[in-house]
Short mmCIF file of C-alpha atoms and ligand atoms in Angstrom, two decimals:
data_model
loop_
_atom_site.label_atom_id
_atom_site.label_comp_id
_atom_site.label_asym_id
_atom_site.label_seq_id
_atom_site.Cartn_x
_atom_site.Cartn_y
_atom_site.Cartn_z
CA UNK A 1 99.78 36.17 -26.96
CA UNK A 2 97.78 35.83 -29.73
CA UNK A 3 96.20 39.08 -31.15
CA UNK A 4 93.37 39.43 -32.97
CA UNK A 5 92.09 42.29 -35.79
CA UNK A 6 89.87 44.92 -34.17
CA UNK A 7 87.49 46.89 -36.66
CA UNK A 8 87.44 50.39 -36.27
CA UNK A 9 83.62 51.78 -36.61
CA UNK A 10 82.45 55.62 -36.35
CA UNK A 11 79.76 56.01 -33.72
CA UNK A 12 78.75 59.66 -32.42
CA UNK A 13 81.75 61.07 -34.86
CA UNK A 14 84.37 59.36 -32.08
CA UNK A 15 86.36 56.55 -33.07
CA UNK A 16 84.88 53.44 -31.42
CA UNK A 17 86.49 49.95 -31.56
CA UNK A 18 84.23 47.24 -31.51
CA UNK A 19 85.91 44.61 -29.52
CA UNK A 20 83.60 41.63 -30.08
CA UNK A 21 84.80 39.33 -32.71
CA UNK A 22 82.79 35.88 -33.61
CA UNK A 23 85.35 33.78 -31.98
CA UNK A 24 84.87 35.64 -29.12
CA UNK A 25 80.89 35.07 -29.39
CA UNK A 26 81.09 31.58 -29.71
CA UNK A 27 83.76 31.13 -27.30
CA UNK A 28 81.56 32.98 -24.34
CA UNK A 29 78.59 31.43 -25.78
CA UNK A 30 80.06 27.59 -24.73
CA UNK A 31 81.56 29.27 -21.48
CA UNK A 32 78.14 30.76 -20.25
CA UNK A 33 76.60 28.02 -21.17
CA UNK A 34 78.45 25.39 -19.22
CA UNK A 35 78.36 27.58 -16.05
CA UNK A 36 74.46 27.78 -16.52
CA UNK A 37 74.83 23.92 -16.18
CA UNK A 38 75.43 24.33 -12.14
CA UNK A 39 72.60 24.74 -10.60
CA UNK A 40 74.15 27.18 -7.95
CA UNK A 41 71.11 27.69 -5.90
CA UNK A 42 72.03 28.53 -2.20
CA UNK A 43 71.63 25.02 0.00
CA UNK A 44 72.76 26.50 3.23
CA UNK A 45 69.65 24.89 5.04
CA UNK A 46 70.84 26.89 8.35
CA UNK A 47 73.68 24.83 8.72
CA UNK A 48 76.32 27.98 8.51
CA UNK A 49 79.45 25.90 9.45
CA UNK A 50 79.18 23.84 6.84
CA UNK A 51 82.20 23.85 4.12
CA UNK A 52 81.43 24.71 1.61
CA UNK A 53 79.68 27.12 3.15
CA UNK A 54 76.40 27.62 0.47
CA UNK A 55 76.44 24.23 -0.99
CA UNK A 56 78.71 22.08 -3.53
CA UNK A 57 77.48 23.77 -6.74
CA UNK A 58 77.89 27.30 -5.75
CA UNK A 59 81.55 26.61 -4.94
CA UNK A 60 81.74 24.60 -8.48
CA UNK A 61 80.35 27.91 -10.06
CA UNK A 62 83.19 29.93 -8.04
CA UNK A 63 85.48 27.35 -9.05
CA UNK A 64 85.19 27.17 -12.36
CA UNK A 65 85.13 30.87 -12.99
CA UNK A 66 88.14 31.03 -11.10
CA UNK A 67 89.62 28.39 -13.29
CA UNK A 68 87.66 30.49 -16.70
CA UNK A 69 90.12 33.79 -15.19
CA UNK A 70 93.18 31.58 -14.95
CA UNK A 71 92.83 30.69 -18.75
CA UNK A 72 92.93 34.43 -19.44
CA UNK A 73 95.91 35.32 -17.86
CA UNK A 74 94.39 36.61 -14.77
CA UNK A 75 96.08 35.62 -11.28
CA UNK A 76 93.35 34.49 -8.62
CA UNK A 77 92.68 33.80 -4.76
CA UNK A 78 90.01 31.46 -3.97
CA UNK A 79 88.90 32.27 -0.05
CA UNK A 80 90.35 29.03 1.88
CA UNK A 81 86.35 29.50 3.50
CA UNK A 82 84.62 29.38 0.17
CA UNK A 83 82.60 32.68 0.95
CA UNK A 84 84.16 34.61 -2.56
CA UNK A 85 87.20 34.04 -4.82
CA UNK A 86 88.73 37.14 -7.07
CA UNK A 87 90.99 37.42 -9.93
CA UNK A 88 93.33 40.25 -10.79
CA UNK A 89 95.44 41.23 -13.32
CA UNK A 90 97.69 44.50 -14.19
CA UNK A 91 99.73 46.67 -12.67
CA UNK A 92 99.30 50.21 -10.72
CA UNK A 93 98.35 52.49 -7.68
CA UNK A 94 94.58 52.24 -8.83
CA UNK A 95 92.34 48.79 -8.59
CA UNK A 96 89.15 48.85 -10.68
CA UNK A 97 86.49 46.36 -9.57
CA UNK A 98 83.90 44.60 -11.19
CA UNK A 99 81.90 42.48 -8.69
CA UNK A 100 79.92 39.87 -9.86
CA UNK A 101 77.72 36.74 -8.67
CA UNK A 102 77.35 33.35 -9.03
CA UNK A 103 74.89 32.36 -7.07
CA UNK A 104 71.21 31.61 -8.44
CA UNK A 105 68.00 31.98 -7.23
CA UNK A 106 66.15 28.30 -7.30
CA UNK A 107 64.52 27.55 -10.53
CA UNK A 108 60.64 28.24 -9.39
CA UNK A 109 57.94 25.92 -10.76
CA UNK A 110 59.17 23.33 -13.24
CA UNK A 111 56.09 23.00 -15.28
CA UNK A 112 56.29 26.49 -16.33
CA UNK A 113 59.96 26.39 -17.65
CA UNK A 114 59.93 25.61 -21.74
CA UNK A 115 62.90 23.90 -21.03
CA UNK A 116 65.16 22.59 -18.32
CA UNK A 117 66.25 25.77 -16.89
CA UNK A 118 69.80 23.96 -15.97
CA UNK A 119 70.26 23.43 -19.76
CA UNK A 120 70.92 26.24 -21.36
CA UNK A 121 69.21 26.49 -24.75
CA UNK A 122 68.88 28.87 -27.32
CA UNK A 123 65.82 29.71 -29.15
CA UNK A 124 64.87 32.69 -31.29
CA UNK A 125 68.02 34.72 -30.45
CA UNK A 126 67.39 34.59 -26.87
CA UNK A 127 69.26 31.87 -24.50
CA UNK A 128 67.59 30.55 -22.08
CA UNK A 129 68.18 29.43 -18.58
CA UNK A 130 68.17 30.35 -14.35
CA UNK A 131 71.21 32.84 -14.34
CA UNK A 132 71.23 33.76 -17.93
CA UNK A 133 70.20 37.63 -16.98
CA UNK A 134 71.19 37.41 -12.89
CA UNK A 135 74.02 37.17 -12.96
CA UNK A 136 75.71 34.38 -15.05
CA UNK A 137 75.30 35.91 -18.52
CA UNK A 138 76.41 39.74 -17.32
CA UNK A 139 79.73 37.74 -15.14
CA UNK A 140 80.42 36.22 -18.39
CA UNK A 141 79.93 39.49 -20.87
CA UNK A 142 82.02 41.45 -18.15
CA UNK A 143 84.76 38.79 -17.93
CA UNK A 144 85.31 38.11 -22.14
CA UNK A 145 84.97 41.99 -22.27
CA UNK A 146 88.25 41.84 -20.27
CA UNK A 147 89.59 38.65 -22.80
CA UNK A 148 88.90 41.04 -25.73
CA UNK A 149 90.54 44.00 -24.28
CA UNK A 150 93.67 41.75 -23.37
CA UNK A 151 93.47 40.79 -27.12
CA UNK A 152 93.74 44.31 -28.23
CA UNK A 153 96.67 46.41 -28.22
CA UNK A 154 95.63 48.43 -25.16
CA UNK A 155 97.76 48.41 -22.35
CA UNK A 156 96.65 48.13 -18.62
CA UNK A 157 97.89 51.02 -16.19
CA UNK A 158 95.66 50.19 -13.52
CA UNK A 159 95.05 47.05 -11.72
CA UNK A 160 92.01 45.27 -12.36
CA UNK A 161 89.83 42.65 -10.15
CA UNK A 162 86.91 40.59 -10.31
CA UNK A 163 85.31 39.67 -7.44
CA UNK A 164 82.75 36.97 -7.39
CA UNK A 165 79.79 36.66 -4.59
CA UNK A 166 78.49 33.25 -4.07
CA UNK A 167 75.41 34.79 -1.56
CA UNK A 168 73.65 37.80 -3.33
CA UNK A 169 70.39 36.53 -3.72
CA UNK A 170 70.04 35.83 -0.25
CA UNK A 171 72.12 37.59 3.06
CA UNK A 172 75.35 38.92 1.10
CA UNK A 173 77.36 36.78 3.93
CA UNK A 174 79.97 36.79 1.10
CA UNK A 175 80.64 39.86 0.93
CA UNK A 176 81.02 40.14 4.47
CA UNK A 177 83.37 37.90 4.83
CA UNK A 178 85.54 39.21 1.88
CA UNK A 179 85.51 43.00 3.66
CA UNK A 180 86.63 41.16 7.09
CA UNK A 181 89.88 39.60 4.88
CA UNK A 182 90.67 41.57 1.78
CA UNK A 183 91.17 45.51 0.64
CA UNK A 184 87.94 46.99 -1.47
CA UNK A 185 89.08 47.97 -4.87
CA UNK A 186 89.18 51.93 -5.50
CA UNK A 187 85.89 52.03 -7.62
CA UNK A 188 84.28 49.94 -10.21
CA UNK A 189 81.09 48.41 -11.39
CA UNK A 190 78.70 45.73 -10.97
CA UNK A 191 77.33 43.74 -13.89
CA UNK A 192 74.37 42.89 -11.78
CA UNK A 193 71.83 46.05 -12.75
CA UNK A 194 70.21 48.12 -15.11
CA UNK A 195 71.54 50.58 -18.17
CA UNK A 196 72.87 53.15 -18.18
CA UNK A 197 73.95 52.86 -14.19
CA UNK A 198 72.28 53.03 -10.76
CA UNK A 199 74.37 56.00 -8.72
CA UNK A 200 72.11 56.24 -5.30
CA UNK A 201 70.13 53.82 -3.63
CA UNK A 202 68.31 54.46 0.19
CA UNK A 203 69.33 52.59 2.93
CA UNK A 204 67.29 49.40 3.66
CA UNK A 205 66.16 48.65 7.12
CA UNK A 206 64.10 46.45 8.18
CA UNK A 207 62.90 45.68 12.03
CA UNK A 208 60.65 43.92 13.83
CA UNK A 209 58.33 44.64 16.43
CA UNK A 210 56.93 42.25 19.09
CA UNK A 211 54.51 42.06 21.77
CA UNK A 212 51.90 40.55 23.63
CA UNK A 213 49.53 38.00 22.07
CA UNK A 214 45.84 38.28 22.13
CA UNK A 215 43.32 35.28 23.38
CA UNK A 216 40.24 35.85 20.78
CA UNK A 217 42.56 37.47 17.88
CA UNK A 218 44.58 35.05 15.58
CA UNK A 219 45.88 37.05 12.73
CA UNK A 220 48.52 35.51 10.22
CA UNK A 221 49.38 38.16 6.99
CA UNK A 222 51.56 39.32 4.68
CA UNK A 223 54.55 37.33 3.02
CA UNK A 224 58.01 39.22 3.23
CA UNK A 225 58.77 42.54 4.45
CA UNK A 226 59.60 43.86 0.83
CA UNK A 227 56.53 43.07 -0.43
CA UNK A 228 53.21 45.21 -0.02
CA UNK A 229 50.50 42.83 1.30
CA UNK A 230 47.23 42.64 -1.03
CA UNK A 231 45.26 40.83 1.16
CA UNK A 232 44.53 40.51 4.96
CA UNK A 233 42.73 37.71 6.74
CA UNK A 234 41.00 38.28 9.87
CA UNK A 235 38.66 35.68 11.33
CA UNK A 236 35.46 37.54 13.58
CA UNK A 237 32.87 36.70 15.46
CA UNK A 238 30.83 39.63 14.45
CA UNK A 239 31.43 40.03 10.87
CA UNK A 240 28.10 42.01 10.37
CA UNK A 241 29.35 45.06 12.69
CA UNK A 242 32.58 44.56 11.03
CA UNK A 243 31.59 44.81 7.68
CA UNK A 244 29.45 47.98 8.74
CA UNK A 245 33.15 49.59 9.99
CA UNK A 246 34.61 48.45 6.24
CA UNK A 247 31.66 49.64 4.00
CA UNK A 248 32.11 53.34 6.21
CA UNK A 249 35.70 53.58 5.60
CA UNK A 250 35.74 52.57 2.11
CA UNK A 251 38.08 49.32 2.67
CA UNK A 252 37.32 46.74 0.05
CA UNK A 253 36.78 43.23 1.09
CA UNK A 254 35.22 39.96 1.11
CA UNK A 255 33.18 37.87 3.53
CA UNK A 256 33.76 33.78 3.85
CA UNK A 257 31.59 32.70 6.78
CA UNK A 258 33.67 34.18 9.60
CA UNK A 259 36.46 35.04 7.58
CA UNK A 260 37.27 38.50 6.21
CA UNK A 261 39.43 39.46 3.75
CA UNK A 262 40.81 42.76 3.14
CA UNK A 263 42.20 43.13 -0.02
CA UNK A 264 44.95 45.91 -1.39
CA UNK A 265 47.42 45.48 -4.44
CA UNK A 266 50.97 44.36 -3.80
CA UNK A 267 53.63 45.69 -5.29
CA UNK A 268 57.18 45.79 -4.10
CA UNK A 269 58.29 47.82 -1.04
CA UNK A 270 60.61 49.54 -2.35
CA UNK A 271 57.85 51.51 -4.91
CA UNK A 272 54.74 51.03 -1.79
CA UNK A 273 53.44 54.23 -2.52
CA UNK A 274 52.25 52.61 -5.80
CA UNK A 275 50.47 49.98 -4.12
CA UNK A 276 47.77 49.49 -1.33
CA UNK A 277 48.70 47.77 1.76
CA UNK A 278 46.03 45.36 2.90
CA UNK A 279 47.40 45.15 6.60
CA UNK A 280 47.29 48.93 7.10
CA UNK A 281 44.21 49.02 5.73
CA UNK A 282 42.86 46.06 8.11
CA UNK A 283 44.43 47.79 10.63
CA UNK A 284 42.39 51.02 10.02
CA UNK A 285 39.27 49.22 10.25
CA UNK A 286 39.88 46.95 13.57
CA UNK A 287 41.57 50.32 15.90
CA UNK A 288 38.44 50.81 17.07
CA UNK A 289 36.75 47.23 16.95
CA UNK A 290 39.23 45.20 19.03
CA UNK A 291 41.79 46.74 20.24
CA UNK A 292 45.49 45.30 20.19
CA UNK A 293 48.83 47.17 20.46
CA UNK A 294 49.78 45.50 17.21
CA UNK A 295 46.76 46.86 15.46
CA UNK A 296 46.85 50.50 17.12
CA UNK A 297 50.28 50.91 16.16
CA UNK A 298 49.88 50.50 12.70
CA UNK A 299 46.51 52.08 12.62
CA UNK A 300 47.39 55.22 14.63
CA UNK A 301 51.19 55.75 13.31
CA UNK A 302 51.24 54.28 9.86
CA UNK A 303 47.76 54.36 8.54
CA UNK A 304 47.82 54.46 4.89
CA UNK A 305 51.13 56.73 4.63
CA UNK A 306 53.72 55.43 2.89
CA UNK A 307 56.59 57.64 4.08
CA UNK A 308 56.30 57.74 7.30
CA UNK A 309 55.50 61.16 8.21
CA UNK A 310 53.16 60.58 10.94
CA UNK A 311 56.31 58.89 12.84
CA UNK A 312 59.10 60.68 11.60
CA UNK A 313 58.46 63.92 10.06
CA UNK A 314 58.78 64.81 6.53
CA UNK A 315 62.35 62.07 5.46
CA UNK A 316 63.37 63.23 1.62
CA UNK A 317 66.17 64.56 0.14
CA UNK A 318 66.87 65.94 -3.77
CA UNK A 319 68.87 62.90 -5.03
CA UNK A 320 66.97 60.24 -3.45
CA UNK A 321 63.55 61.05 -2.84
CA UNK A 322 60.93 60.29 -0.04
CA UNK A 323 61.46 57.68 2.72
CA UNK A 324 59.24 54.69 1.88
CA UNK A 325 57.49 52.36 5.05
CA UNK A 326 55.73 49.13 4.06
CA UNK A 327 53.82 47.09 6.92
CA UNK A 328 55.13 43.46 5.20
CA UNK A 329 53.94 41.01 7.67
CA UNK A 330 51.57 40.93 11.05
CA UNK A 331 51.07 38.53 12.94
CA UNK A 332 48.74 38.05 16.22
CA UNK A 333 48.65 34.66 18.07
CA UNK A 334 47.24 33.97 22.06
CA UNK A 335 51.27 34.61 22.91
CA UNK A 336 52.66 36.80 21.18
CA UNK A 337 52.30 39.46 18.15
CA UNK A 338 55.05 40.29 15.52
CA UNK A 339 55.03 43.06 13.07
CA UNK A 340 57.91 43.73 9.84
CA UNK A 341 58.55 47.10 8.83
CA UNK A 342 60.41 47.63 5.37
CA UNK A 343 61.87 51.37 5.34
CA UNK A 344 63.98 52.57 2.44
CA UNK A 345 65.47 55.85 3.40
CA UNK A 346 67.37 58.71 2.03
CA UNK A 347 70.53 58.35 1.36
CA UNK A 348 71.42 61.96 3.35
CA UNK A 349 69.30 60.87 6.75
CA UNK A 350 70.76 59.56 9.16
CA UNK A 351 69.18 55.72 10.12
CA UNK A 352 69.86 55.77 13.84
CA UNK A 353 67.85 58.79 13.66
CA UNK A 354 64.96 57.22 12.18
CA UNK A 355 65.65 54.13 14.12
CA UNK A 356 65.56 56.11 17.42
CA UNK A 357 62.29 57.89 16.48
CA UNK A 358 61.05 54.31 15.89
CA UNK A 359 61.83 52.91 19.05
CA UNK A 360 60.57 55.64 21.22
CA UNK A 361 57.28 55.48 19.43
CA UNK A 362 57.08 51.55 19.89
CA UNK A 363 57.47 51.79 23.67
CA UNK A 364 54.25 53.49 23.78
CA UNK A 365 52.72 50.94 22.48
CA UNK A 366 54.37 47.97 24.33
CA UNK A 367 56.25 47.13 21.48
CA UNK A 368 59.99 45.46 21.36
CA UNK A 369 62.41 46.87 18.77
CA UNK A 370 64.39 44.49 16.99
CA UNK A 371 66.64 45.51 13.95
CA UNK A 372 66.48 42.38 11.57
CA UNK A 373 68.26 43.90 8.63
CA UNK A 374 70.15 47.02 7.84
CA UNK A 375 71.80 48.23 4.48
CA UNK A 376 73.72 51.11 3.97
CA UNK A 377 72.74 53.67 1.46
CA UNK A 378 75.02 53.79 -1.72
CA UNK A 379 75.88 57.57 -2.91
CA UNK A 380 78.04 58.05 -6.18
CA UNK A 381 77.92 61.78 -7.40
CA UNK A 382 76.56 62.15 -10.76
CA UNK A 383 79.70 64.40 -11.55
CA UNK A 384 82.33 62.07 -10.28
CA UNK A 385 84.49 60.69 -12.95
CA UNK A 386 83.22 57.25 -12.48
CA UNK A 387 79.45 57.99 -13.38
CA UNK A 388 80.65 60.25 -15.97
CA UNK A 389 82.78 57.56 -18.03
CA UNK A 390 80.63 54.89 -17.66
CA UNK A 391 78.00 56.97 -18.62
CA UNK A 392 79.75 58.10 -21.76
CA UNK A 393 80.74 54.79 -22.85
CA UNK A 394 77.17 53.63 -22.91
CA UNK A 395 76.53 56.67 -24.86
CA UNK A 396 78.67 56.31 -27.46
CA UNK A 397 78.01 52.46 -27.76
CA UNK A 398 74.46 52.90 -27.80
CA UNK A 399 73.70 56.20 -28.98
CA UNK A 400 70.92 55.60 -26.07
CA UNK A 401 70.76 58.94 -24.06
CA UNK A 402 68.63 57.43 -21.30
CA UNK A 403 70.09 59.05 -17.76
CA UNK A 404 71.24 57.46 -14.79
CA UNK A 405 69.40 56.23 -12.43
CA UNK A 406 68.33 56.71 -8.41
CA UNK A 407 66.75 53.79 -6.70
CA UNK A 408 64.94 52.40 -3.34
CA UNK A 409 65.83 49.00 -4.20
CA UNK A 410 69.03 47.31 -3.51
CA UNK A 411 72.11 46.54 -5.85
CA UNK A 412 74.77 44.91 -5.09
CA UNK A 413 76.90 47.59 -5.80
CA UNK A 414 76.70 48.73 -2.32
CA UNK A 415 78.01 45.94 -0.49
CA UNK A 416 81.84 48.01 -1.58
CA UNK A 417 81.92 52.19 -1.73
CA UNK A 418 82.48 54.13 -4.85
CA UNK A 419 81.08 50.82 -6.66
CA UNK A 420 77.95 51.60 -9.27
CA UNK A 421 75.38 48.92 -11.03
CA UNK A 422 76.26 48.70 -14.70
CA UNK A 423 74.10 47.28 -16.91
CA UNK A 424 73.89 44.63 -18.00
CA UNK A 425 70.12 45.04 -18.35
CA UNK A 426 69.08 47.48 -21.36
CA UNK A 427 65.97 49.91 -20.43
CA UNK A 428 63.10 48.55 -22.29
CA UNK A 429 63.92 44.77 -22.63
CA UNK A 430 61.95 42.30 -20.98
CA UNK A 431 63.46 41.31 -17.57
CA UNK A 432 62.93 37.62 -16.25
CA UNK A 433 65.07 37.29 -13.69
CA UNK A 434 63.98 35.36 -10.88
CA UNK A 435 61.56 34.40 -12.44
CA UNK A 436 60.38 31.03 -14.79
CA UNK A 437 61.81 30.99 -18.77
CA UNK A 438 64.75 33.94 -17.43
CA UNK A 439 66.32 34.31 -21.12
CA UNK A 440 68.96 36.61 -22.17
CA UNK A 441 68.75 38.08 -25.55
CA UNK A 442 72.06 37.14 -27.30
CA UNK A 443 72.52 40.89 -28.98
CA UNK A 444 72.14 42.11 -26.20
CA UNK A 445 74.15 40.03 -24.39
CA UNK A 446 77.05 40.98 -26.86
CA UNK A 447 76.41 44.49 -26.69
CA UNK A 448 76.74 44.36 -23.08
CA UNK A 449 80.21 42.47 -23.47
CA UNK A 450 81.39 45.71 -26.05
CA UNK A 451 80.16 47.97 -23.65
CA UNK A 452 82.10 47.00 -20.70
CA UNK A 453 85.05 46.39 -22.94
CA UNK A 454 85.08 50.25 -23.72
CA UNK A 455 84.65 50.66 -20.02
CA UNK A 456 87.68 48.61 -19.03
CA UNK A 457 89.50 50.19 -21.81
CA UNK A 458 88.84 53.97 -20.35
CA UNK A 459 88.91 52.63 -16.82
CA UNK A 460 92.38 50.37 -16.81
CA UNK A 461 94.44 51.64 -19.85
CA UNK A 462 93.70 55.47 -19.74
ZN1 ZN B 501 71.83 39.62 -9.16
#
């Protein structure tokens, strides 16, 4: 094997080797760009038994990382299914992990892209392209971070393995599959988050609650159960009394002939009690105007509380913080009604706990409980050795003492336990992803690949 010259640099009085050579730039420059070039968007289209199982170009993308490890030196297993692939290489009792994905979400509006966002092109310093930030680029930075530590003259004592997703940004199906067939590595990272790390998240669960319909009422609001509604629609017959209810309790709206909107500011559900939910807030006003079990529910048991003390008592803990409860969608027809509940919760409470309490409640009202989707919590101590090196490496390679992190959102580092979200976003930067024009700031994009060489280094050679 070839071996290249690594400068030595002082940072924080510690000898630091900065692993990123130019060849090493350009090389992982052409390789990110090329897998930017599949346009790995999830085509399932509900057809589950399909092979491969997410669409051709999401098993491309696996395959040609695969084939991207191979060239390294690293040995690799792609799942006969086509649900995830991994590469390993190294010796010892230990396996680091470093999960990535390859999966995109679909490029948005077209008009509003500068360029093709399946071209990858680079313009003031910042590369653009769908995958370039989530999670192409950081896969890439993570995986030449491992090419420049094989380079070097460090030795690996532990086993190390990359396993890609192909199904991240939608039901995680992937990683599913690869718990039902293959051992979890011992603890790792995921290139697929925010500097310096993410160490706790809440458990997600989401539910929904039917019931009867409602012959005068047709109610149709709210998007997705993560996000906090800002506007409800409600058609009346009476919008003068209506609007007398509104203007008493303070809820802002408009009038449209016999449609009335209720309006609230949306915001993610995961931070709710930063926005205003329009449902709750339509919900308030109708309780006592026409009645519904749909509408009492929320407006007797939720109201405008975000946490979800009214149903469940005070839900917090000292790591985590408050339990969040977002009313995402309701929906009234003549036969039937449907309501989505978001809840992040603590990662110390128990969820069939707070799924019992639920239920009970529910029956009251005539309401059915169905559990739509469920998360576990992810819980790395702060003082574990894991958190503490990573966090020292991004100290010492960034001089950056920003702490880590606690979230209600979901990484995927918690589809595997003692697994943390590592970068490779910096705090500060822009972030695109998902979203029209996601760019990757090339610095940044090397700094991230020196970083999580020093990581592998103190992780695998140590
Ligand atoms: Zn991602």
């Amino acid at each position: 094997m070839k071996r290249i010259k690594i400068e030595q640099r002082r940072v924080n009085g510690e000898n630091m080797t900065d692993y990123i050579t130019e060849a090493l730039k350009s090389e992982s420059l052409r390789t990110l760009k090329k897998l930017i070039a599949i346009p790995s968007v999830n085509m399932t289209n509900g057809n589950e038994r399909a092979f491969p199982p997410f669409g051709k170009a999401i098993d491309q993308a696996l395959k040609q990382t695969l084939n991207i490890c191979e060239k390294m030196g690293m040995d690799t297993f792609y799942d006969p299914e086509g649900f995830y692939g991994f590469a390993e290489y190294g010796e010892g009792d230990e396996t680091i992990g470093v999960l990535c994905h390859l999966d995109v979400v679909p490029e948005g509006d077209l008009d509003k892209w500068e360029s093709n966002p399946f071209d990858a092109v680079e313009r003031d310093g910042v590369l653009y392209g769908r995958g370039t930030q989530d999670d192409k680029g950081p896969t890439i930075a993570a995986l030449y971070a491992f090419k420049a530590v094989m380079d070097s003259e460090e030795v690996f004592n532990k086993k190390i393995r990359f396993i890609f997703g192909t199904d991240e940004e939608t039901l995680w199906r992937c990683m599913k599959m690869y718990e039902a067939h293959e051992d979890f590595p011992d603890r790792g990272f995921v290139p697929d988050g925010t500097f310096p790390l993410t160490y706790a998240e809440k458990a997600l669960l989401q539910v929904k609650l039917t019931g009867p319909g409602a012959k005068k009422m047709s109610i149709e609001c709210g998007t997705s159960p993560n996000v906090v509604p800002d506007r409800a629609e409600y058609i009346c017959e009476n919008t003068e009394q209506l609007s007398a209810i509104f203007d008493k309790m303070e809820i802002p709206y408009t009038v449209e002939g016999k449609k009335m909107t209720v309006l609230g500011r949306s915001v993610h559900a995961s931070q709710a009690q930063d926005g205003k939910n329009a449902i709750a807030l339509l919900a308030k006003g109708l309780v006592g105007f026409q009645p519904h079990p749909a509408i009492s529910f929320i407006g007797e048991k939720i109201g405008m509380e975000t946490n979800g003390e009214t149903l469940f008592g005070k839900v917090e803990d000292e790591i985590t913080g408050e339990l969040t409860l977002n009313v995402g969608t309701l929906t009234i027809t003549d036969t039937y009604s449907e309501i989505t509940l978001d809840m992040r919760i603590p990662h110390s409470h128990d969820k069939e706990a707070i799924a019992d309490k639920l239920k009970k409640v529910t029956q009251v009202y005539g309401l059915d409980y169905m559990e739509y989707d469920y998360l576990p919590s992810l819980y790395v101590p702060l003082e574990s050795d894991l958190v503490q090196t990573l966090w020292n490496v991004y100290k010492d390679k960034t001089g950056d003492d920003s702490e880590p992190v606690t979230s209600g959102g979901a990484t995927y580092a918690r589809s595997m336990p003692n697994m943390v979200a590592f970068g490779a976003h910096f705090p500060g930067s822009e972030s695109l992803a998902h979203q029209e024009n996601e760019g990757i700031k090339l610095d940044e994009f090397y700094k991230s690949m020196d970083i999580y060489a020093e990581a592998i280094v103190r992780l695998c050679c140590r």
